């Protein structure tokens, strides 16, 4: 993919300008590609555009590197989504005190912890939703199965009915 534009619009100077250094030729979430002034000049296409002072602006052909995917499995966040029906409110409060520090220890954070639920479609009527975010699925599973969370996990099983899923996302 390539774009043609006057180089002076982006402050890169003209294709005939002196070498100041390398210029970044890609923008946004595209791979960055740098090209030295000498290499850039080999791919310049000179088209004259009149300027107010009688000079012309040189148009530069810029090649943009192949777009990287927005997320790769290695960098993809993982979310644990839990539907909770509390059967023992006092015991569940104790569980929350013990579980929170273990989530943080494994790099996770609470995105949703309780809050009002409203069913918009279907017949799903959850009492409580908890959503945890981790840097990747492996880290989320490591937290769930770690020795620090073993005691709170047993406590959760005693004090609530839960359904839990792991989903990868952005």
CSV table of N, CA and C in Angstrom, one decimal:
chain,number,residue,atom,x,y,z
A,1,UNK,N,0.9,-1.2,0.0
A,1,UNK,CA,0.0,0.0,0.0
A,1,UNK,C,0.9,1.2,0.0
A,2,UNK,N,0.6,2.2,-0.8
A,2,UNK,CA,1.4,3.4,-0.8
A,2,UNK,C,0.5,4.6,-1.0
A,3,UNK,N,1.0,5.7,-0.5
A,3,UNK,CA,0.3,7.0,-0.6
A,3,UNK,C,1.2,8.1,-1.2
A,4,UNK,N,0.7,8.9,-2.0
A,4,UNK,CA,1.5,10.0,-2.5
A,4,UNK,C,1.0,11.3,-1.8
A,5,UNK,N,1.9,12.1,-1.4
A,5,UNK,CA,1.5,13.4,-0.8
A,5,UNK,C,2.7,14.3,-0.8
A,6,UNK,N,2.4,15.6,-0.8
A,6,UNK,CA,3.6,16.6,-0.7
A,6,UNK,C,4.3,16.4,0.6
A,7,UNK,N,5.6,16.2,0.6
A,7,UNK,CA,6.3,16.0,1.8
A,7,UNK,C,6.3,17.1,2.7
A,8,UNK,N,6.2,18.3,2.2
A,8,UNK,CA,6.2,19.5,3.1
A,8,UNK,C,5.0,19.5,4.0
A,9,UNK,N,3.9,18.9,3.6
A,9,UNK,CA,2.7,18.8,4.5
A,9,UNK,C,3.0,18.2,5.8
A,10,UNK,N,3.9,17.2,5.8
A,10,UNK,CA,4.2,16.4,7.1
A,10,UNK,C,5.6,16.9,7.7
A,11,UNK,N,6.1,17.9,7.2
A,11,UNK,CA,7.4,18.4,7.8
A,11,UNK,C,8.6,17.6,7.5
A,12,UNK,N,8.5,16.8,6.4
A,12,UNK,CA,9.6,15.9,6.1
A,12,UNK,C,10.6,16.6,5.1
A,13,UNK,N,10.2,17.8,4.6
A,13,UNK,CA,11.1,18.5,3.7
A,13,UNK,C,10.9,17.9,2.3
A,14,UNK,N,11.6,18.5,1.3
A,14,UNK,CA,11.4,18.0,0.0
A,14,UNK,C,12.3,16.8,-0.3
A,15,UNK,N,12.0,16.1,-1.4
A,15,UNK,CA,12.9,15.0,-1.7
A,15,UNK,C,14.3,15.4,-2.0
A,16,UNK,N,14.5,16.7,-2.4
A,16,UNK,CA,15.8,17.1,-2.7
A,16,UNK,C,16.6,17.7,-1.5
A,17,UNK,N,15.9,17.7,-0.3
A,17,UNK,CA,16.5,18.3,0.9
A,17,UNK,C,17.7,17.5,1.4
A,18,UNK,N,18.5,18.2,2.2
A,18,UNK,CA,19.7,17.5,2.8
A,18,UNK,C,19.3,16.5,3.8
A,19,UNK,N,20.1,15.5,4.0
A,19,UNK,CA,19.9,14.5,5.0
A,19,UNK,C,20.0,15.0,6.4
A,20,UNK,N,18.9,14.9,7.1
A,20,UNK,CA,18.8,15.3,8.5
A,20,UNK,C,18.8,14.1,9.4
A,21,UNK,N,18.4,13.0,8.9
A,21,UNK,CA,18.3,11.8,9.6
A,21,UNK,C,17.3,10.9,9.0
A,22,UNK,N,16.9,9.9,9.7
A,22,UNK,CA,15.8,9.0,9.3
A,22,UNK,C,14.5,9.6,9.6
A,23,UNK,N,13.5,9.3,8.8
A,23,UNK,CA,12.1,9.8,9.0
A,23,UNK,C,11.2,8.6,9.2
A,24,UNK,N,10.3,8.7,10.1
A,24,UNK,CA,9.3,7.7,10.3
A,24,UNK,C,8.2,7.9,9.2
A,25,UNK,N,7.9,6.9,8.5
A,25,UNK,CA,7.0,7.0,7.3
A,25,UNK,C,5.7,6.3,7.5
A,26,UNK,N,5.4,5.9,8.7
A,26,UNK,CA,4.1,5.2,8.9
A,26,UNK,C,3.4,5.9,10.1
A,27,UNK,N,2.1,5.8,10.1
A,27,UNK,CA,1.4,6.5,11.2
A,27,UNK,C,0.4,5.5,11.7
A,28,UNK,N,-0.2,5.8,12.9
A,28,UNK,CA,-1.3,5.1,13.5
A,28,UNK,C,-0.8,3.7,14.0
A,29,UNK,N,-1.6,2.6,13.8
A,29,UNK,CA,-1.3,1.3,14.3
A,29,UNK,C,-0.6,0.5,13.3
A,30,UNK,N,0.0,1.1,12.3
A,30,UNK,CA,0.8,0.4,11.3
A,30,UNK,C,2.2,0.1,11.8
A,31,UNK,N,2.9,-0.8,11.2
A,31,UNK,CA,4.3,-1.1,11.5
A,31,UNK,C,5.1,0.2,11.1
A,32,UNK,N,6.0,0.5,11.9
A,32,UNK,CA,6.8,1.7,11.6
A,32,UNK,C,7.9,1.3,10.6
A,33,UNK,N,8.2,2.1,9.6
A,33,UNK,CA,9.2,1.9,8.7
A,33,UNK,C,10.0,3.2,8.6
A,34,UNK,N,11.3,3.1,8.7
A,34,UNK,CA,12.1,4.3,8.6
A,34,UNK,C,13.0,4.1,7.3
A,35,UNK,N,13.2,5.2,6.6
A,35,UNK,CA,13.9,5.2,5.4
A,35,UNK,C,14.9,6.4,5.4
A,36,UNK,N,16.2,6.1,5.1
A,36,UNK,CA,17.1,7.2,5.1
A,36,UNK,C,16.8,8.1,4.0
A,37,UNK,N,17.4,9.3,4.0
A,37,UNK,CA,17.1,10.4,3.0
A,37,UNK,C,17.5,9.9,1.6
A,38,UNK,N,18.7,9.2,1.6
A,38,UNK,CA,19.2,8.7,0.3
A,38,UNK,C,18.2,7.7,-0.3
A,39,UNK,N,17.8,6.7,0.5
A,39,UNK,CA,16.9,5.7,0.0
A,39,UNK,C,15.5,6.3,-0.3
A,40,UNK,N,15.1,7.3,0.5
A,40,UNK,CA,13.8,7.9,0.2
A,40,UNK,C,13.9,8.6,-1.2
A,41,UNK,N,15.0,9.3,-1.5
A,41,UNK,CA,15.1,10.0,-2.8
A,41,UNK,C,15.0,9.0,-4.0
A,42,UNK,N,15.5,7.8,-3.8
A,42,UNK,CA,15.4,6.8,-4.9
A,42,UNK,C,14.0,6.5,-5.3
A,43,UNK,N,13.1,6.7,-4.4
A,43,UNK,CA,11.7,6.3,-4.6
A,43,UNK,C,10.8,7.6,-4.8
A,44,UNK,N,11.4,8.7,-4.8
A,44,UNK,CA,10.7,10.0,-5.0
A,44,UNK,C,10.1,10.1,-6.4
A,45,UNK,N,8.9,10.5,-6.5
A,45,UNK,CA,8.4,10.8,-7.8
A,45,UNK,C,8.1,12.3,-7.8
A,46,UNK,N,8.8,13.0,-8.7
A,46,UNK,CA,8.7,14.4,-8.8
A,46,UNK,C,7.5,14.8,-9.6
A,47,UNK,N,6.7,15.5,-8.9
A,47,UNK,CA,5.5,16.2,-9.5
A,47,UNK,C,5.5,17.6,-9.1
A,48,UNK,N,5.4,18.5,-10.0
A,48,UNK,CA,5.5,19.9,-9.6
A,48,UNK,C,4.1,20.5,-9.3
A,49,UNK,N,4.1,21.1,-8.1
A,49,UNK,CA,2.9,21.8,-7.7
A,49,UNK,C,3.3,23.3,-7.5
A,50,UNK,N,2.6,24.2,-8.1
A,50,UNK,CA,3.0,25.6,-7.9
A,50,UNK,C,2.8,26.0,-6.5
A,51,UNK,N,3.7,26.8,-6.0
A,51,UNK,CA,3.7,27.4,-4.7
A,51,UNK,C,3.5,28.9,-4.8
A,52,UNK,N,3.1,29.5,-3.7
A,52,UNK,CA,2.9,31.0,-3.8
A,52,UNK,C,4.1,31.8,-4.1
A,53,UNK,N,5.3,31.3,-3.8
A,53,UNK,CA,6.5,32.1,-4.0
A,53,UNK,C,7.2,31.6,-5.3
A,54,UNK,N,6.5,31.0,-6.2
A,54,UNK,CA,7.1,30.6,-7.5
A,54,UNK,C,7.9,29.3,-7.4
A,55,UNK,N,8.0,28.8,-6.2
A,55,UNK,CA,8.7,27.5,-6.1
A,55,UNK,C,7.7,26.3,-6.3
A,56,UNK,N,8.2,25.2,-6.3
A,56,UNK,CA,7.3,24.0,-6.4
A,56,UNK,C,7.5,23.1,-5.3
A,57,UNK,N,6.5,22.3,-5.0
A,57,UNK,CA,6.6,21.3,-3.9
A,57,UNK,C,6.8,19.9,-4.6
A,58,UNK,N,7.7,19.1,-4.0
A,58,UNK,CA,8.0,17.8,-4.6
A,58,UNK,C,7.1,16.8,-3.9
A,59,UNK,N,6.4,15.9,-4.6
A,59,UNK,CA,5.6,14.9,-4.1
A,59,UNK,C,6.4,13.7,-3.8
A,60,UNK,N,6.3,13.1,-2.6
A,60,UNK,CA,7.1,12.0,-2.2
A,60,UNK,C,6.2,10.7,-2.1
A,61,UNK,N,6.6,9.6,-2.6
A,61,UNK,CA,5.9,8.4,-2.6
A,61,UNK,C,6.3,7.7,-1.3
A,62,UNK,N,5.4,7.4,-0.4
A,62,UNK,CA,5.7,6.8,0.9
A,62,UNK,C,5.1,5.4,0.9
A,63,UNK,N,5.9,4.4,1.2
A,63,UNK,CA,5.5,3.0,1.3
A,63,UNK,C,5.2,2.8,2.8
A,64,UNK,N,4.0,2.2,3.1
A,64,UNK,CA,3.7,1.9,4.5
A,64,UNK,C,3.8,0.4,4.6
A,65,UNK,N,4.4,0.0,5.7
A,65,UNK,CA,4.7,-1.4,6.0
A,65,UNK,C,3.3,-2.1,6.2
A,66,UNK,N,3.3,-3.5,6.1
A,66,UNK,CA,2.2,-4.3,6.2
A,66,UNK,C,1.6,-4.0,7.6
A,67,UNK,N,0.3,-3.9,7.7
A,67,UNK,CA,-0.4,-3.6,9.0
A,67,UNK,C,-0.3,-4.8,9.9
A,68,UNK,N,0.1,-4.6,11.1
A,68,UNK,CA,0.1,-5.7,12.1
A,68,UNK,C,-1.3,-6.0,12.6
A,69,UNK,N,-1.6,-7.2,13.0
A,69,UNK,CA,-2.9,-7.5,13.6
A,69,UNK,C,-3.1,-6.7,14.8
A,70,UNK,N,-4.3,-6.3,15.2
A,70,UNK,CA,-4.6,-5.5,16.4
A,70,UNK,C,-4.2,-6.3,17.6
A,71,UNK,N,-4.3,-7.6,17.6
A,71,UNK,CA,-3.9,-8.3,18.8
A,71,UNK,C,-3.4,-9.7,18.4
A,72,UNK,N,-2.4,-10.2,19.0
A,72,UNK,CA,-1.9,-11.5,18.8
A,72,UNK,C,-2.2,-12.4,20.0
A,73,UNK,N,-2.2,-13.7,19.9
A,73,UNK,CA,-2.5,-14.5,21.1
A,73,UNK,C,-1.5,-14.2,22.3
A,74,UNK,N,-0.3,-13.8,22.0
A,74,UNK,CA,0.6,-13.5,23.0
A,74,UNK,C,0.3,-12.3,23.8
A,75,UNK,N,-0.2,-11.3,23.1
A,75,UNK,CA,-0.5,-10.0,23.7
A,75,UNK,C,-2.0,-9.8,24.0
A,76,UNK,N,-2.8,-10.8,23.8
A,76,UNK,CA,-4.3,-10.7,23.9
A,76,UNK,C,-4.6,-10.8,25.4
A,77,UNK,N,-5.4,-9.8,25.9
A,77,UNK,CA,-5.9,-9.9,27.3
A,77,UNK,C,-6.8,-11.0,27.4
A,78,UNK,N,-7.0,-11.5,28.7
A,78,UNK,CA,-7.9,-12.5,29.0
A,78,UNK,C,-8.9,-12.1,30.1
A,79,UNK,N,-10.1,-12.5,30.0
A,79,UNK,CA,-11.1,-12.0,31.0
A,79,UNK,C,-11.7,-13.3,31.6
A,80,UNK,N,-11.8,-13.3,32.9
A,80,UNK,CA,-12.6,-14.3,33.6
A,80,UNK,C,-13.9,-13.7,34.0
A,81,UNK,N,-15.0,-14.3,33.5
A,81,UNK,CA,-16.3,-13.8,33.8
A,81,UNK,C,-17.0,-14.8,34.7
A,82,UNK,N,-17.5,-14.4,35.8
A,82,UNK,CA,-18.1,-15.2,36.8
A,82,UNK,C,-19.6,-14.8,37.1
A,83,UNK,N,-20.5,-15.7,37.0
A,83,UNK,CA,-21.9,-15.5,37.4
A,83,UNK,C,-22.0,-16.1,38.8
A,84,UNK,N,-22.4,-15.2,39.7
A,84,UNK,CA,-22.4,-15.6,41.2
A,84,UNK,C,-23.8,-15.5,41.7
A,85,UNK,N,-24.2,-16.6,42.5
A,85,UNK,CA,-25.4,-16.5,43.3
A,85,UNK,C,-24.9,-16.8,44.7
A,86,UNK,N,-24.9,-15.8,45.5
A,86,UNK,CA,-24.4,-15.9,46.9
A,86,UNK,C,-25.4,-16.7,47.8
A,87,UNK,N,-24.9,-17.7,48.5
A,87,UNK,CA,-25.8,-18.5,49.4
A,87,UNK,C,-25.5,-18.2,50.8
A,88,UNK,N,-24.3,-17.7,51.1
A,88,UNK,CA,-23.9,-17.3,52.5
A,88,UNK,C,-23.2,-15.9,52.4
A,89,UNK,N,-24.0,-14.8,52.6
A,89,UNK,CA,-23.5,-13.5,52.4
A,89,UNK,C,-22.3,-13.1,53.4
A,90,UNK,N,-22.3,-13.6,54.6
A,90,UNK,CA,-21.2,-13.3,55.6
A,90,UNK,C,-20.0,-14.0,55.1
A,91,UNK,N,-20.0,-15.3,54.8
A,91,UNK,CA,-18.9,-16.0,54.3
A,91,UNK,C,-18.3,-15.5,53.0
A,92,UNK,N,-19.2,-15.0,52.1
A,92,UNK,CA,-18.8,-14.4,50.8
A,92,UNK,C,-18.0,-13.1,51.0
A,93,UNK,N,-18.4,-12.3,52.0
A,93,UNK,CA,-17.7,-11.1,52.3
A,93,UNK,C,-16.3,-11.4,52.7
A,94,UNK,N,-16.1,-12.5,53.5
A,94,UNK,CA,-14.7,-12.9,53.9
A,94,UNK,C,-13.9,-13.4,52.7
A,95,UNK,N,-14.6,-14.1,51.8
A,95,UNK,CA,-14.0,-14.6,50.6
A,95,UNK,C,-13.4,-13.4,49.8
A,96,UNK,N,-14.2,-12.3,49.6
A,96,UNK,CA,-13.8,-11.2,48.8
A,96,UNK,C,-12.6,-10.5,49.4
A,97,UNK,N,-12.5,-10.5,50.7
A,97,UNK,CA,-11.3,-9.9,51.4
A,97,UNK,C,-10.0,-10.7,51.0
A,98,UNK,N,-10.2,-12.1,51.0
A,98,UNK,CA,-9.0,-12.9,50.7
A,98,UNK,C,-8.7,-13.0,49.2
A,99,UNK,N,-9.7,-13.0,48.4
A,99,UNK,CA,-9.5,-13.1,46.9
A,99,UNK,C,-8.8,-11.9,46.3
A,100,UNK,N,-9.2,-10.7,46.7
A,100,UNK,CA,-8.7,-9.5,46.0
A,100,UNK,C,-7.2,-9.4,45.9
A,101,UNK,N,-6.4,-9.6,47.0
A,101,UNK,CA,-5.0,-9.5,46.9
A,101,UNK,C,-4.3,-10.6,46.0
A,102,UNK,N,-5.0,-11.8,45.9
A,102,UNK,CA,-4.4,-12.8,45.0
A,102,UNK,C,-4.6,-12.4,43.6
A,103,UNK,N,-5.7,-11.7,43.2
A,103,UNK,CA,-5.9,-11.3,41.9
A,103,UNK,C,-4.8,-10.3,41.5
A,104,UNK,N,-4.6,-9.3,42.4
A,104,UNK,CA,-3.5,-8.3,42.1
A,104,UNK,C,-2.1,-8.9,42.0
A,105,UNK,N,-1.9,-9.9,42.9
A,105,UNK,CA,-0.6,-10.6,42.9
A,105,UNK,C,-0.3,-11.2,41.5
A,106,UNK,N,-1.3,-11.6,40.8
A,106,UNK,CA,-1.1,-12.3,39.5
A,106,UNK,C,-1.3,-11.3,38.3
A,107,UNK,N,-1.3,-10.0,38.6
A,107,UNK,CA,-1.4,-9.0,37.6
A,107,UNK,C,-2.9,-8.7,37.1
A,108,UNK,N,-3.8,-9.3,37.8
A,108,UNK,CA,-5.2,-9.1,37.4
A,108,UNK,C,-5.8,-7.9,38.0
A,109,UNK,N,-7.0,-7.5,37.5
A,109,UNK,CA,-7.7,-6.4,38.1
A,109,UNK,C,-9.2,-6.6,37.8
A,110,UNK,N,-10.0,-6.1,38.8
A,110,UNK,CA,-11.4,-6.2,38.7
A,110,UNK,C,-12.0,-5.2,37.7
A,111,UNK,N,-12.7,-5.6,36.7
A,111,UNK,CA,-13.4,-4.7,35.8
A,111,UNK,C,-14.8,-4.5,36.3
A,112,UNK,N,-15.5,-5.6,36.7
A,112,UNK,CA,-16.8,-5.5,37.3
A,112,UNK,C,-16.8,-6.4,38.5
A,113,UNK,N,-17.4,-5.8,39.6
A,113,UNK,CA,-17.4,-6.6,40.8
A,113,UNK,C,-18.8,-6.2,41.5
A,114,UNK,N,-19.8,-7.0,41.1
A,114,UNK,CA,-21.1,-6.7,41.6
A,114,UNK,C,-21.9,-5.8,40.6
A,115,UNK,N,-22.4,-4.7,41.1
A,115,UNK,CA,-23.1,-3.7,40.3
A,115,UNK,C,-24.4,-4.3,39.8
A,116,UNK,N,-25.3,-3.4,39.4
A,116,UNK,CA,-26.6,-3.7,38.9
A,116,UNK,C,-26.6,-4.5,37.6
A,117,UNK,N,-27.3,-5.5,37.5
A,117,UNK,CA,-27.5,-6.3,36.2
A,117,UNK,C,-28.9,-6.1,35.7
A,118,UNK,N,-28.9,-5.9,34.4
A,118,UNK,CA,-30.2,-5.8,33.7
A,118,UNK,C,-30.2,-6.7,32.5
A,119,UNK,N,-31.1,-7.6,32.4
A,119,UNK,CA,-31.2,-8.5,31.2
A,119,UNK,C,-31.8,-7.7,30.0
A,120,UNK,N,-31.0,-7.7,28.9
A,120,UNK,CA,-31.5,-7.0,27.7
A,120,UNK,C,-32.1,-7.9,26.7
A,121,UNK,N,-31.6,-9.2,26.6
A,121,UNK,CA,-32.2,-10.1,25.7
A,121,UNK,C,-32.1,-11.5,26.3
A,122,UNK,N,-33.0,-12.4,26.0
A,122,UNK,CA,-33.0,-13.8,26.5
A,122,UNK,C,-33.5,-13.9,27.9
A,123,UNK,N,-33.3,-15.1,28.5
A,123,UNK,CA,-33.9,-15.3,29.8
A,123,UNK,C,-32.8,-15.4,30.8
A,124,UNK,N,-31.6,-14.9,30.6
A,124,UNK,CA,-30.5,-15.0,31.5
A,124,UNK,C,-30.8,-14.0,32.6
A,125,UNK,N,-30.8,-14.4,33.9
A,125,UNK,CA,-31.0,-13.5,35.0
A,125,UNK,C,-30.0,-13.7,36.1
A,126,UNK,N,-28.8,-13.2,35.8
A,126,UNK,CA,-27.7,-13.4,36.8
A,126,UNK,C,-27.9,-12.5,38.0
A,127,UNK,N,-27.6,-13.0,39.2
A,127,UNK,CA,-27.7,-12.2,40.5
A,127,UNK,C,-26.6,-11.3,40.6
A,128,UNK,N,-25.4,-11.8,40.3
A,128,UNK,CA,-24.1,-11.0,40.4
A,128,UNK,C,-23.2,-11.4,39.4
A,129,UNK,N,-22.5,-10.4,38.8
A,129,UNK,CA,-21.4,-10.7,37.7
A,129,UNK,C,-20.1,-10.1,38.2
A,130,UNK,N,-19.1,-10.9,38.1
A,130,UNK,CA,-17.7,-10.4,38.4
A,130,UNK,C,-16.9,-10.6,37.1
A,131,UNK,N,-16.1,-9.6,36.7
A,131,UNK,CA,-15.2,-9.7,35.5
A,131,UNK,C,-13.8,-9.3,35.9
A,132,UNK,N,-12.9,-10.2,35.7
A,132,UNK,CA,-11.5,-10.0,36.0
A,132,UNK,C,-10.7,-9.9,34.7
A,133,UNK,N,-9.7,-9.0,34.6
A,133,UNK,CA,-8.9,-8.9,33.5
A,133,UNK,C,-7.5,-9.3,33.8
A,134,UNK,N,-6.8,-10.1,33.0
A,134,UNK,CA,-5.4,-10.5,33.1
A,134,UNK,C,-4.7,-10.2,31.8
A,135,UNK,N,-3.4,-10.2,31.8
A,135,UNK,CA,-2.6,-9.8,30.6
A,135,UNK,C,-2.8,-10.9,29.5
A,136,UNK,N,-3.0,-12.2,29.9
A,136,UNK,CA,-3.2,-13.2,28.9
A,136,UNK,C,-3.9,-14.4,29.6
A,137,UNK,N,-4.3,-15.4,28.8
A,137,UNK,CA,-5.0,-16.6,29.4
A,137,UNK,C,-4.2,-17.4,30.3
A,138,UNK,N,-2.9,-17.5,30.0
A,138,UNK,CA,-2.0,-18.3,30.8
A,138,UNK,C,-1.9,-17.7,32.2
A,139,UNK,N,-1.8,-16.4,32.3
A,139,UNK,CA,-1.8,-15.7,33.6
A,139,UNK,C,-3.1,-15.9,34.4
A,140,UNK,N,-4.2,-15.8,33.7
A,140,UNK,CA,-5.5,-16.0,34.4
A,140,UNK,C,-5.6,-17.4,34.9
A,141,UNK,N,-5.2,-18.4,34.2
A,141,UNK,CA,-5.3,-19.8,34.7
A,141,UNK,C,-4.3,-20.0,35.8
A,142,UNK,N,-3.1,-19.4,35.7
A,142,UNK,CA,-2.1,-19.5,36.8
A,142,UNK,C,-2.7,-18.9,38.1
A,143,UNK,N,-3.5,-17.8,38.0
A,143,UNK,CA,-4.1,-17.3,39.2
A,143,UNK,C,-5.1,-18.2,39.8
A,144,UNK,N,-6.0,-18.8,38.9
A,144,UNK,CA,-7.1,-19.6,39.4
A,144,UNK,C,-6.5,-20.9,40.1
A,145,UNK,N,-5.4,-21.4,39.6
A,145,UNK,CA,-4.9,-22.6,40.1
A,145,UNK,C,-3.7,-22.4,41.1
A,146,UNK,N,-3.4,-21.2,41.5
A,146,UNK,CA,-2.3,-21.0,42.4
A,146,UNK,C,-2.6,-21.4,43.8
A,147,UNK,N,-1.5,-21.6,44.6
A,147,UNK,CA,-1.7,-22.0,46.0
A,147,UNK,C,-2.3,-20.9,46.9
A,148,UNK,N,-2.0,-19.7,46.5
A,148,UNK,CA,-2.5,-18.5,47.3
A,148,UNK,C,-4.0,-18.4,47.2
A,149,UNK,N,-4.6,-18.8,46.1
A,149,UNK,CA,-6.0,-18.7,45.9
A,149,UNK,C,-6.8,-20.0,46.2
A,150,UNK,N,-6.1,-21.1,46.6
A,150,UNK,CA,-6.7,-22.3,46.9
A,150,UNK,C,-7.7,-22.2,48.1
A,151,UNK,N,-7.3,-21.6,49.2
A,151,UNK,CA,-8.2,-21.4,50.3
A,151,UNK,C,-9.4,-20.5,50.0
A,152,UNK,N,-9.2,-19.3,49.4
A,152,UNK,CA,-10.4,-18.5,49.0
A,152,UNK,C,-11.3,-19.2,48.0
A,153,UNK,N,-10.7,-20.0,47.1
A,153,UNK,CA,-11.5,-20.8,46.1
A,153,UNK,C,-12.5,-21.7,46.8
A,154,UNK,N,-11.9,-22.5,47.8
A,154,UNK,CA,-12.8,-23.4,48.5
A,154,UNK,C,-13.9,-22.6,49.3
A,155,UNK,N,-13.5,-21.5,49.8
A,155,UNK,CA,-14.5,-20.6,50.5
A,155,UNK,C,-15.6,-20.2,49.5
A,156,UNK,N,-15.2,-19.8,48.3
A,156,UNK,CA,-16.2,-19.4,47.3
A,156,UNK,C,-17.2,-20.5,47.0
A,157,UNK,N,-16.6,-21.7,46.9
A,157,UNK,CA,-17.5,-22.9,46.6
A,157,UNK,C,-18.5,-23.1,47.7
A,158,UNK,N,-18.1,-22.9,48.9
A,158,UNK,CA,-19.0,-23.1,50.1
A,158,UNK,C,-20.0,-22.0,50.2
A,159,UNK,N,-19.7,-20.7,49.8
A,159,UNK,CA,-20.6,-19.6,50.1
A,159,UNK,C,-21.4,-19.1,48.9
A,160,UNK,N,-21.1,-19.7,47.7
A,160,UNK,CA,-21.8,-19.2,46.5
A,160,UNK,C,-21.9,-20.3,45.4
A,161,UNK,N,-22.9,-20.2,44.5
A,161,UNK,CA,-22.9,-21.0,43.3
A,161,UNK,C,-22.4,-20.2,42.2
A,162,UNK,N,-21.4,-20.7,41.5
A,162,UNK,CA,-20.8,-19.9,40.5
A,162,UNK,C,-20.7,-20.6,39.2
A,163,UNK,N,-20.7,-19.9,38.1
A,163,UNK,CA,-20.4,-20.4,36.8
A,163,UNK,C,-19.3,-19.4,36.2
A,164,UNK,N,-18.2,-20.0,35.7
A,164,UNK,CA,-17.1,-19.2,35.3
A,164,UNK,C,-16.6,-19.5,33.9
A,165,UNK,N,-16.3,-18.5,33.1
A,165,UNK,CA,-15.7,-18.7,31.8
A,165,UNK,C,-14.4,-17.9,31.7
A,166,UNK,N,-13.6,-18.3,30.8
A,166,UNK,CA,-12.4,-17.5,30.4
A,166,UNK,C,-12.5,-17.2,28.9
A,167,UNK,N,-12.4,-15.9,28.6
A,167,UNK,CA,-12.5,-15.4,27.2
A,167,UNK,C,-11.3,-14.5,26.9
A,168,UNK,N,-10.8,-14.6,25.7
A,168,UNK,CA,-9.7,-13.7,25.3
A,168,UNK,C,-10.3,-12.5,24.5
A,169,UNK,N,-9.7,-11.4,24.7
A,169,UNK,CA,-10.2,-10.2,24.0
A,169,UNK,C,-9.2,-9.2,23.9
A,170,UNK,N,-9.6,-8.0,23.5
A,170,UNK,CA,-8.6,-6.9,23.3
A,170,UNK,C,-8.3,-6.2,24.6
